[in-house]
Every structure is written in C-alpha cells, then in structure tokens.
CSV table of C-alpha atoms and ligand atoms in Angstrom, one decimal:
chain,number,residue,atom,x,y,z
A,203,UNK,CA,-0.5,-2.9,13.9
A,204,UNK,CA,-3.8,-4.4,15.1
A,205,UNK,CA,-4.2,-7.4,12.5
A,206,UNK,CA,-0.8,-8.6,13.1
A,207,UNK,CA,0.1,-7.6,17.0
A,208,UNK,CA,-3.9,-7.0,18.2
A,209,UNK,CA,-2.5,-3.3,19.1
A,210,UNK,CA,-5.0,-0.5,18.4
A,211,UNK,CA,-3.2,2.6,17.4
A,212,UNK,CA,-4.8,5.5,19.1
A,213,UNK,CA,-2.8,8.5,18.1
A,214,UNK,CA,-0.5,10.1,15.3
A,215,UNK,CA,2.7,9.6,17.2
A,216,UNK,CA,2.5,6.4,18.1
A,217,UNK,CA,5.8,4.5,19.6
A,218,UNK,CA,5.2,1.3,17.5
A,219,UNK,CA,4.2,3.0,14.8
A,220,UNK,CA,7.2,5.6,14.9
A,221,UNK,CA,9.5,2.7,15.2
A,222,UNK,CA,8.3,0.9,12.0
A,223,UNK,CA,8.4,4.3,9.9
A,224,UNK,CA,12.1,4.8,10.9
A,225,UNK,CA,12.9,1.2,10.1
A,226,UNK,CA,10.9,1.6,6.8
A,227,UNK,CA,12.5,4.9,5.9
A,228,UNK,CA,16.0,3.6,6.6
A,229,UNK,CA,15.1,0.7,4.2
A,230,UNK,CA,14.0,3.0,1.5
A,231,UNK,CA,16.8,5.5,2.2
A,232,UNK,CA,19.1,6.2,-0.7
A,233,UNK,CA,22.4,5.4,0.9
A,234,UNK,CA,20.9,2.1,1.6
A,235,UNK,CA,19.7,1.3,-1.8
A,236,UNK,CA,22.9,2.7,-3.4
A,237,UNK,CA,25.0,0.6,-1.2
A,238,UNK,CA,23.0,-2.6,-1.9
A,239,UNK,CA,23.6,-2.1,-5.4
A,240,UNK,CA,27.1,-1.5,-5.0
A,241,UNK,CA,27.7,-4.2,-2.9
A,242,UNK,CA,25.7,-6.7,-5.3
A,243,UNK,CA,27.9,-5.4,-8.2
A,244,UNK,CA,31.2,-5.5,-6.1
A,245,UNK,CA,30.3,-8.0,-3.4
A,246,UNK,CA,34.2,-8.0,-1.8
A,247,UNK,CA,33.1,-4.3,-0.6
A,248,UNK,CA,31.0,-6.2,1.9
A,249,UNK,CA,34.1,-6.6,3.8
A,250,UNK,CA,35.7,-3.1,3.9
A,251,UNK,CA,36.0,-1.6,7.2
A,252,UNK,CA,33.3,0.8,8.4
A,253,UNK,CA,35.6,3.6,9.0
A,254,UNK,CA,37.0,3.9,5.6
A,255,UNK,CA,36.1,6.7,3.5
A,256,UNK,CA,33.3,5.8,1.0
A,257,UNK,CA,31.8,3.2,3.3
A,258,UNK,CA,29.2,5.5,4.5
A,259,UNK,CA,26.6,3.3,3.3
A,260,UNK,CA,28.0,0.6,5.6
A,261,UNK,CA,27.7,2.7,8.6
A,262,UNK,CA,24.2,3.7,7.6
A,263,UNK,CA,23.3,-0.2,7.4
A,264,UNK,CA,24.8,-0.6,10.8
A,265,UNK,CA,22.8,2.0,12.6
A,266,UNK,CA,19.7,1.0,10.7
A,267,UNK,CA,20.0,-2.4,12.0
A,268,UNK,CA,19.3,-1.7,15.4
A,269,UNK,CA,16.0,0.3,14.5
A,270,UNK,CA,14.8,-2.8,12.3
A,271,UNK,CA,15.9,-5.1,15.1
A,272,UNK,CA,13.5,-3.3,17.3
A,273,UNK,CA,10.8,-3.0,15.1
A,274,UNK,CA,10.6,-6.7,14.7
A,275,UNK,CA,11.1,-7.4,18.6
A,276,UNK,CA,9.3,-4.6,20.4
A,277,UNK,CA,5.5,-5.4,19.3
A,278,UNK,CA,6.1,-8.8,19.3
A,279,UNK,CA,6.9,-8.7,22.9
A,280,UNK,CA,3.8,-6.8,23.5
A,281,UNK,CA,1.9,-9.7,22.1
A,282,UNK,CA,4.1,-12.3,24.2
A,283,UNK,CA,3.4,-10.4,27.4
A,284,UNK,CA,-0.4,-10.2,26.8
A,285,UNK,CA,-0.4,-14.1,26.2
A,286,UNK,CA,1.3,-14.6,29.3
A,287,UNK,CA,-0.9,-12.2,31.7
A,288,UNK,CA,-4.0,-14.1,29.6
A,289,UNK,CA,-5.1,-11.0,27.7
A,290,UNK,CA,-4.7,-8.9,24.6
A,291,UNK,CA,-6.8,-9.0,21.4
A,292,UNK,CA,-6.8,-11.8,18.9
A,293,UNK,CA,-4.1,-11.3,16.4
A,294,UNK,CA,-2.1,-13.3,13.8
A,295,UNK,CA,1.2,-13.3,16.1
A,296,UNK,CA,-0.8,-14.6,19.0
A,297,UNK,CA,-2.5,-17.1,16.5
A,298,UNK,CA,0.9,-18.3,15.3
A,299,UNK,CA,2.3,-18.5,18.8
A,300,UNK,CA,-0.4,-20.7,19.9
A,301,UNK,CA,-0.3,-22.9,16.9
A,302,UNK,CA,2.5,-25.1,18.0
A,303,UNK,CA,4.1,-26.3,21.4
A,304,UNK,CA,7.5,-24.9,20.0
A,305,UNK,CA,6.8,-22.0,17.9
A,306,UNK,CA,9.5,-20.8,15.8
A,307,UNK,CA,9.4,-17.4,17.1
A,308,UNK,CA,12.3,-15.7,14.7
A,309,UNK,CA,10.1,-16.6,11.8
A,310,UNK,CA,6.9,-15.4,13.4
A,311,UNK,CA,8.8,-12.0,14.0
A,312,UNK,CA,9.8,-11.9,10.6
A,313,UNK,CA,6.4,-12.8,9.2
A,314,UNK,CA,4.6,-9.9,11.3
A,315,UNK,CA,7.3,-7.3,10.4
A,316,UNK,CA,7.5,-7.9,6.7
A,317,UNK,CA,3.8,-7.9,6.5
A,318,UNK,CA,3.7,-4.3,8.3
A,319,UNK,CA,6.3,-3.1,5.8
A,320,UNK,CA,4.6,-4.4,3.0
A,321,UNK,CA,1.3,-3.3,3.9
A,322,UNK,CA,1.5,0.1,5.3
A,323,UNK,CA,3.0,2.4,2.6
A,324,UNK,CA,1.5,0.7,-0.3
A,325,UNK,CA,-2.1,0.9,1.3
A,326,UNK,CA,-1.6,4.8,2.2
A,327,UNK,CA,0.0,5.5,-1.1
A,328,UNK,CA,-3.3,3.9,-3.1
A,329,UNK,CA,-5.5,5.7,-0.5
A,330,UNK,CA,-3.8,9.2,-1.0
A,331,UNK,CA,-3.8,8.9,-4.9
A,332,UNK,CA,-7.9,8.2,-4.4
A,333,UNK,CA,-8.3,11.2,-2.4
A,334,UNK,CA,-6.2,13.5,-4.9
A,335,UNK,CA,-8.3,11.7,-7.6
A,336,UNK,CA,-11.5,12.6,-6.1
A,337,UNK,CA,-10.6,16.0,-5.3
A,338,UNK,CA,-10.0,16.5,-9.0
A,339,UNK,CA,-13.0,14.8,-10.4
A,340,UNK,CA,-16.2,16.0,-8.4
A,341,UNK,CA,-18.1,14.1,-11.4
A,342,UNK,CA,-16.8,10.6,-10.5
A,343,UNK,CA,-17.4,11.4,-6.7
A,344,UNK,CA,-21.2,12.4,-7.4
A,345,UNK,CA,-21.8,9.1,-9.4
A,346,UNK,CA,-20.5,6.9,-6.9
A,347,UNK,CA,-22.6,8.5,-4.3
A,348,UNK,CA,-25.9,8.1,-6.4
A,349,UNK,CA,-24.9,4.4,-6.6
A,350,UNK,CA,-24.3,4.2,-2.8
A,351,UNK,CA,-27.3,5.8,-1.9
A,352,UNK,CA,-29.4,3.8,-4.3
A,353,UNK,CA,-27.9,0.6,-3.0
A,354,UNK,CA,-27.0,1.4,0.5
A,355,UNK,CA,-29.1,4.0,1.5
A,356,UNK,CA,-27.7,6.7,4.0
A,357,UNK,CA,-28.7,5.1,7.4
A,358,UNK,CA,-25.2,2.5,7.3
A,359,UNK,CA,-22.0,2.5,5.7
A,360,UNK,CA,-21.2,0.3,2.8
A,361,UNK,CA,-20.2,-3.2,3.7
A,362,UNK,CA,-18.4,-6.0,2.0
A,363,UNK,CA,-21.6,-8.1,1.3
A,364,UNK,CA,-22.5,-4.8,-1.1
A,365,UNK,CA,-19.3,-4.7,-3.2
A,366,UNK,CA,-21.0,-6.7,-5.9
A,367,UNK,CA,-23.7,-4.4,-6.2
A,368,UNK,CA,-21.6,-1.2,-6.5
A,369,UNK,CA,-20.0,-1.7,-10.0
A,370,UNK,CA,-19.1,2.0,-10.2
A,371,UNK,CA,-17.4,2.2,-7.0
A,372,UNK,CA,-15.6,-1.2,-7.9
A,373,UNK,CA,-14.3,0.9,-11.2
A,374,UNK,CA,-13.1,3.8,-8.9
A,375,UNK,CA,-10.9,1.2,-7.0
A,376,UNK,CA,-9.5,-0.4,-9.9
A,377,UNK,CA,-8.9,2.8,-11.6
A,378,UNK,CA,-7.1,4.0,-8.6
A,379,UNK,CA,-5.0,0.7,-8.8
A,380,UNK,CA,-4.1,1.4,-12.5
A,381,UNK,CA,-3.6,4.9,-12.4
A,382,UNK,CA,-1.0,5.1,-9.7
A,383,UNK,CA,0.2,1.9,-8.9
A,384,UNK,CA,2.1,1.9,-5.2
A,385,UNK,CA,5.0,0.3,-6.3
A,386,UNK,CA,5.6,1.2,-10.0
A,387,UNK,CA,8.4,-1.0,-10.7
A,388,UNK,CA,7.2,-3.9,-8.6
A,389,UNK,CA,10.2,-5.6,-6.5
A,390,UNK,CA,13.2,-6.8,-8.4
A,391,UNK,CA,13.4,-10.8,-9.1
A,392,UNK,CA,16.4,-12.8,-10.1
A,393,UNK,CA,15.8,-15.6,-12.6
A,394,UNK,CA,17.1,-19.1,-11.3
A,395,UNK,CA,18.1,-20.4,-14.6
A,396,UNK,CA,19.0,-19.0,-18.0
A,397,UNK,CA,16.1,-18.3,-19.7
A,398,UNK,CA,14.9,-17.0,-23.4
A,399,UNK,CA,12.0,-14.3,-23.4
A,400,UNK,CA,10.9,-12.9,-27.0
A,401,UNK,CA,14.3,-13.5,-28.5
A,402,UNK,CA,16.2,-11.9,-25.7
A,403,UNK,CA,18.6,-14.1,-23.4
A,404,UNK,CA,18.2,-13.6,-19.9
A,405,UNK,CA,21.3,-15.2,-18.0
A,406,UNK,CA,20.8,-17.2,-14.6
A,407,UNK,CA,20.9,-14.6,-11.6
A,408,UNK,CA,20.2,-11.7,-13.7
A,409,UNK,CA,17.9,-9.1,-12.1
A,410,UNK,CA,14.4,-8.5,-13.7
A,411,UNK,CA,12.4,-5.5,-13.0
A,412,UNK,CA,8.7,-5.8,-13.9
A,413,UNK,CA,7.6,-2.3,-15.2
A,414,UNK,CA,4.2,-2.1,-13.7
A,415,UNK,CA,4.0,1.6,-14.2
A,416,UNK,CA,4.5,1.0,-18.3
A,417,UNK,CA,1.9,-1.7,-18.2
A,418,UNK,CA,-0.8,0.4,-16.5
A,419,UNK,CA,0.0,3.1,-19.1
A,420,UNK,CA,-0.2,0.9,-22.5
A,421,UNK,CA,-2.5,3.0,-24.5
A,422,UNK,CA,-3.7,0.0,-26.7
A,423,UNK,CA,-5.5,-1.3,-23.4
A,424,UNK,CA,-5.7,1.6,-21.7
A,425,UNK,CA,-6.6,4.4,-24.0
A,426,UNK,CA,-5.5,8.0,-22.7
A,427,UNK,CA,-3.9,6.3,-19.8
A,428,UNK,CA,-3.1,9.4,-18.1
A,429,UNK,CA,-6.9,10.4,-17.3
A,430,UNK,CA,-8.5,9.2,-14.5
A,431,UNK,CA,-11.5,7.3,-16.0
A,432,UNK,CA,-13.4,4.4,-14.2
A,433,UNK,CA,-15.6,4.0,-16.9
A,434,UNK,CA,-12.7,2.0,-18.8
A,435,UNK,CA,-13.4,-0.7,-16.4
A,436,UNK,CA,-17.2,-0.9,-17.1
A,437,UNK,CA,-18.9,-2.5,-20.3
A,438,UNK,CA,-22.1,-0.9,-21.9
A,439,UNK,CA,-24.4,-2.2,-19.1
A,440,UNK,CA,-22.5,-0.8,-16.3
A,441,UNK,CA,-20.9,-4.0,-15.5
A,442,UNK,CA,-17.3,-4.6,-14.5
A,443,UNK,CA,-15.5,-5.9,-17.7
A,444,UNK,CA,-11.6,-6.1,-16.9
A,445,UNK,CA,-10.6,-8.1,-14.0
A,446,UNK,CA,-6.9,-7.4,-14.0
A,447,UNK,CA,-5.3,-5.5,-11.3
A,448,UNK,CA,-1.6,-5.3,-12.0
A,449,UNK,CA,-0.7,-3.2,-8.9
A,450,UNK,CA,-0.2,-6.5,-7.0
A,451,UNK,CA,2.1,-7.9,-9.2
A,452,UNK,CA,1.7,-11.4,-10.9
A,453,UNK,CA,3.1,-15.0,-11.2
A,454,UNK,CA,4.4,-17.0,-8.3
A,455,UNK,CA,5.5,-13.9,-6.1
A,456,UNK,CA,2.6,-11.8,-6.7
A,457,UNK,CA,1.6,-10.0,-3.6
A,458,UNK,CA,0.2,-12.4,-1.0
A,459,UNK,CA,-1.4,-9.6,1.0
A,460,UNK,CA,-3.7,-8.7,-1.7
A,461,UNK,CA,-6.7,-9.8,-0.3
A,462,UNK,CA,-6.0,-7.6,2.7
A,463,UNK,CA,-4.8,-4.4,0.2
A,464,UNK,CA,-7.9,-5.1,-2.0
A,465,UNK,CA,-10.1,-5.0,1.0
A,466,UNK,CA,-8.8,-2.3,3.0
A,467,UNK,CA,-8.6,0.1,0.0
A,468,UNK,CA,-12.1,-0.9,-1.2
A,469,UNK,CA,-13.6,-0.2,2.2
A,470,UNK,CA,-11.9,3.3,2.6
A,471,UNK,CA,-13.0,4.1,-1.0
A,472,UNK,CA,-16.8,3.0,-0.6
A,473,UNK,CA,-17.0,4.3,3.2
A,474,UNK,CA,-15.3,7.6,2.6
A,475,UNK,CA,-17.5,8.4,-0.6
A,476,UNK,CA,-20.7,7.2,1.3
A,477,UNK,CA,-20.0,10.1,3.9
A,478,UNK,CA,-17.4,12.7,2.6
A,479,UNK,CA,-17.5,15.3,-0.3
A,480,UNK,CA,-14.3,15.9,-1.9
A,481,UNK,CA,-13.0,19.1,-3.6
A,482,UNK,CA,-9.8,21.2,-4.2
A,483,UNK,CA,-8.8,23.5,-1.3
A,484,UNK,CA,-9.4,27.1,-1.6
A,485,UNK,CA,-6.7,29.7,-0.9
A,486,UNK,CA,-7.3,33.0,1.1
A,487,UNK,CA,-8.8,34.6,-2.0
A,488,UNK,CA,-11.0,31.9,-2.5
A,489,UNK,CA,-9.0,30.4,-5.8
A,490,UNK,CA,-8.7,26.5,-5.9
A,491,UNK,CA,-5.2,25.4,-5.1
A,492,UNK,CA,-4.2,22.9,-7.7
A,493,UNK,CA,-3.0,19.3,-6.9
A,494,UNK,CA,0.3,18.3,-8.9
A,495,UNK,CA,-0.5,14.7,-9.7
A,496,UNK,CA,2.8,13.7,-10.6
A,497,UNK,CA,4.4,14.9,-7.4
A,498,UNK,CA,5.6,11.6,-5.9
A,499,UNK,CA,8.5,10.3,-4.1
A,500,UNK,CA,10.6,8.2,-6.3
A,501,UNK,CA,11.2,5.3,-3.5
A,502,UNK,CA,10.5,1.7,-4.1
A,503,UNK,CA,6.8,2.2,-3.0
A,504,UNK,CA,5.6,5.6,-4.2
A,505,UNK,CA,3.8,8.2,-2.1
A,506,UNK,CA,1.9,11.3,-3.2
A,507,UNK,CA,4.1,14.3,-1.8
A,508,UNK,CA,1.5,16.1,0.6
A,509,UNK,CA,-1.2,18.3,-1.0
A,510,UNK,CA,-4.1,20.3,0.1
A,511,UNK,CA,-7.9,19.2,-0.7
A,512,UNK,CA,-11.3,19.7,1.2
A,513,UNK,CA,-13.0,16.9,2.6
A,514,UNK,CA,-16.6,17.7,4.1
A,515,UNK,CA,-19.3,15.4,5.4
A,516,UNK,CA,-22.0,15.1,3.0
A,517,UNK,CA,-25.1,15.8,5.3
A,518,UNK,CA,-26.4,15.4,8.6
A,519,UNK,CA,-26.9,11.9,7.9
A,520,UNK,CA,-23.2,11.4,7.1
A,521,UNK,CA,-22.3,13.0,10.2
A,522,UNK,CA,-24.4,10.7,12.2
A,523,UNK,CA,-22.7,7.7,10.7
A,524,UNK,CA,-19.0,9.1,11.0
A,525,UNK,CA,-19.5,9.8,14.7
A,526,UNK,CA,-21.1,6.6,15.4
A,527,UNK,CA,-18.7,4.2,13.6
A,528,UNK,CA,-15.4,3.4,15.0
B,170,HEM,C1,-2.7,-1.7,-1.8
B,170,HEM,C2,-2.1,-2.6,-1.1
B,170,HEM,C3,-0.8,-3.3,-1.7
B,170,HEM,C4,-0.1,-3.1,-2.9
B,170,HEM,C5,-0.4,-2.3,-4.1
B,170,HEM,C6,0.8,-4.2,-3.2
B,170,HEM,C7,1.6,-4.5,-3.9
B,170,HEM,C8,2.8,-5.4,-4.0
B,170,HEM,C9,3.5,-5.8,-5.2
B,170,HEM,C10,3.4,-5.0,-6.3
B,170,HEM,C11,4.3,-6.6,-4.7
B,170,HEM,C12,5.3,-7.2,-5.6
B,170,HEM,C13,4.9,-8.6,-6.1
B,170,HEM,C14,5.6,-9.2,-7.3
B,170,HEM,O1,7.2,-9.3,-6.9
B,170,HEM,O2,5.6,-9.7,-8.6
B,170,HEM,C15,4.1,-7.0,-3.2
B,170,HEM,C16,4.7,-8.1,-2.7
B,170,HEM,C17,4.6,-8.3,-1.4
B,170,HEM,N1,3.3,-7.8,-0.7
B,170,HEM,FE1,2.0,-6.4,-1.3
B,170,HEM,N2,1.0,-4.8,-1.8
B,170,HEM,C18,-0.3,-4.3,-1.0
B,170,HEM,C19,-0.7,-4.8,0.4
B,170,HEM,C20,-0.1,-5.8,1.1
B,170,HEM,C21,-0.5,-6.3,2.3
B,170,HEM,C22,-1.6,-5.8,3.0
B,170,HEM,C23,0.4,-7.4,2.9
B,170,HEM,C24,0.7,-8.0,3.9
B,170,HEM,C25,-0.4,-8.0,5.0
B,170,HEM,C26,1.5,-7.5,1.7
B,170,HEM,C27,2.6,-8.3,1.6
B,170,HEM,C28,3.3,-8.2,0.8
B,170,HEM,C29,4.4,-9.3,0.9
B,170,HEM,C30,5.1,-10.2,2.0
B,170,HEM,C31,5.2,-9.1,-0.5
B,170,HEM,C32,6.7,-9.9,-1.0
B,170,HEM,C33,6.1,-11.4,-1.6
B,170,HEM,C34,7.2,-12.1,-2.3
B,170,HEM,O3,8.6,-11.5,-2.5
B,170,HEM,O4,7.3,-13.4,-2.4
B,170,HEM,N3,1.1,-6.5,0.6
B,170,HEM,N4,3.0,-6.3,-3.0
C-alpha cells in the first residue's frame, strides 16, 4: 500500500487492505478456480445465462468483478486526489501519473492492483513460515543472534549494507524460501508453439505447471529435504555456496517483484531475529503447543494456517530498539 499508493496502513481493519483482501479471496475461491477450469475446457459455457442451474461460478464471478473493480479504483483515486491537492507521499502510482502528459490510467491501475495482489500473500506466507521455523528451531535463532550481535551490535537494527556480512542469516532466508515456497506450483503457463522436452511432446497452447515444490524437495540437491537446515546453503568456511532461489520462479516469467520480495523478507528476518526470541507457546499446564508445519491452505498462494508461538523481546536494548523504530 505504501509503495504503490503512498498509503500508510495504521490499523488491522484498514479500508483499502480489507478491499484488497476481499478481492484476493475471491480470486482464490474454489468457485472461481473451478469455473475457470470448466470454461477453459468447455468455452461455450461462457455464454450460458447466470440464472441456469450449475452457473453458480458465473454469478460468483460477476459479484467478484465489482470488488476487484473497487480494489483497482479506490486507492488509485486516493493518489489522484492527493496529487490534485498537492500533497501525498511519493509512490509508484504518483510517479507513473507524473511520468507523461497523457498517462494511461487503466494500465497504471492494473500495474498497482496486480503488484499488491502478487506481493501481499506471497510475502506474508514466507514471513509466517519463517516464524514457525524459528519457534521450532531455537538453535538456529541463537546462531543468527550470535552473528547479528557480532556484526551489527545491539545499538541499531540490521540494515541492507550488513547483508553481505551476515551469511548465516542469509542461509536462513534461503532455507525459508526453499522449505516452504509461497507458490508451490508457480503460476500456470501456456506454450506458444509445439515443443518437445526430454522426449515429451507438448502441443501449442498446453498448460504447463512448474512444480517448484518438487524441485525444492529434490533429495539429490537438498538431502533430507523436509528438514529445516540453513547450513545446506553454506560451505565449510561458512560462506553462501548455493545462489538458487526457486521460490520466485524462473525464465522469462520469473517474478518481476523478486527484488522487493527478497528485500522485504530478508529485512523482516534479520530485524526480528535481532530483537526477538522465538519459542513454542505453552498451554495452561506449561506444555509446549506443537506447530503443524504441514497445515497450509491449498490455494495458489499457500499460507500457513493460524498457529500459536511465543515471540518475546531479547533484552532491554531490544525493547529500546523496538520502541524507537517505526
Ligand atoms: C516473497 C515474495 C514473493 C514470492 C515468493 C513470489 C513468487 C512468485 C512466483 C513463483 C511467480 C511465478 C513465476 C513464474 O511464472 O515462473 C511470481 C510472479 C509474479 N510476481 Fe511474485 N513473488 C513475490 C513477491 C512479489 C512482489 C513483491 C511483487 C510486486 C511488487 C510480485 C509481482 C509478481 C508479478 C506481477 C508476477 C507475474 C509475472 C508474470 O506472469 O509475468 N511478486 N511471483
């Protein structure tokens, strides 16, 4: 919201976030997915009237279209009004509007709406997977904190300039992206021409699904793939030895927001480890409450289902840093 629209979200039930979440929910809803598949296979169904039995997916699509329209429109108008009144924070939409005398507003609305949709749940999924992994692996938390304390100290938070000097934190980031990729089956693609791949004929127009999940679980490349093991990304000297991050896809359609995703997730990981300890939550009798690391939604973007864990400031210095930073 801030990058695209210069809009600072201050509370959980924010009006624009709410709208965007409703629109995204509609896109990921089963009725929509099934309807899209049915209409792709049987295109004549696009023309059946909405009142017909079995056309529920069409009614759902029509209702959702309105929410999607508002998600594109409302925050865009917020930026336009700010520009007209001569105030507002710098953001991508205002930059794009100012970039030409006759800006194509429809394209700008789409760019901003798609960026929000593509950025929000993917980053959230990775951050929640990281949180679960830390609650389950206190030794990993400790190793990161030793590294951060040595390089950054406890008087400030890690910044991007520290990144090169924090290889273990980097390995944790890479392992989070491998262990629980946010879009396990990537986005479906269609081949534009007949093709042959390793002896398989792929006809023009066929849908191709890249199974990122399987690739990140290849035991020849990642032994014991289900284990959360940042060390697999480090060589004997403790330097990063594997530069591949499969979670952003690959080829010409690789995620164009990967630099922003990378910066967001890394900063969250480095900064939260600098100031917080993570542990399993405890029940009323003091027993640790387990986290089911396989309990994810099965939508296009896979999010961990709600889980409990304990996140506490590490020290007095950490409390000071938390309260003095935005
Ligand atoms: C942790 C964060 C993110 C992850 C894991 C992620 C992952 C992905 C993946 C797997 C794809 C499909 C790539 C393919 O088809 O091969 C994708 C596409 C895309 N991503 Fe991301 N993404 C993230 C953040 C972002 C951000 C921050 C933005 C924008 C600000 C963004 C914008 C997009 C767009 C527009 C596409 C569609 C590209 C196309 O179809 O040509 N993503 N992302």
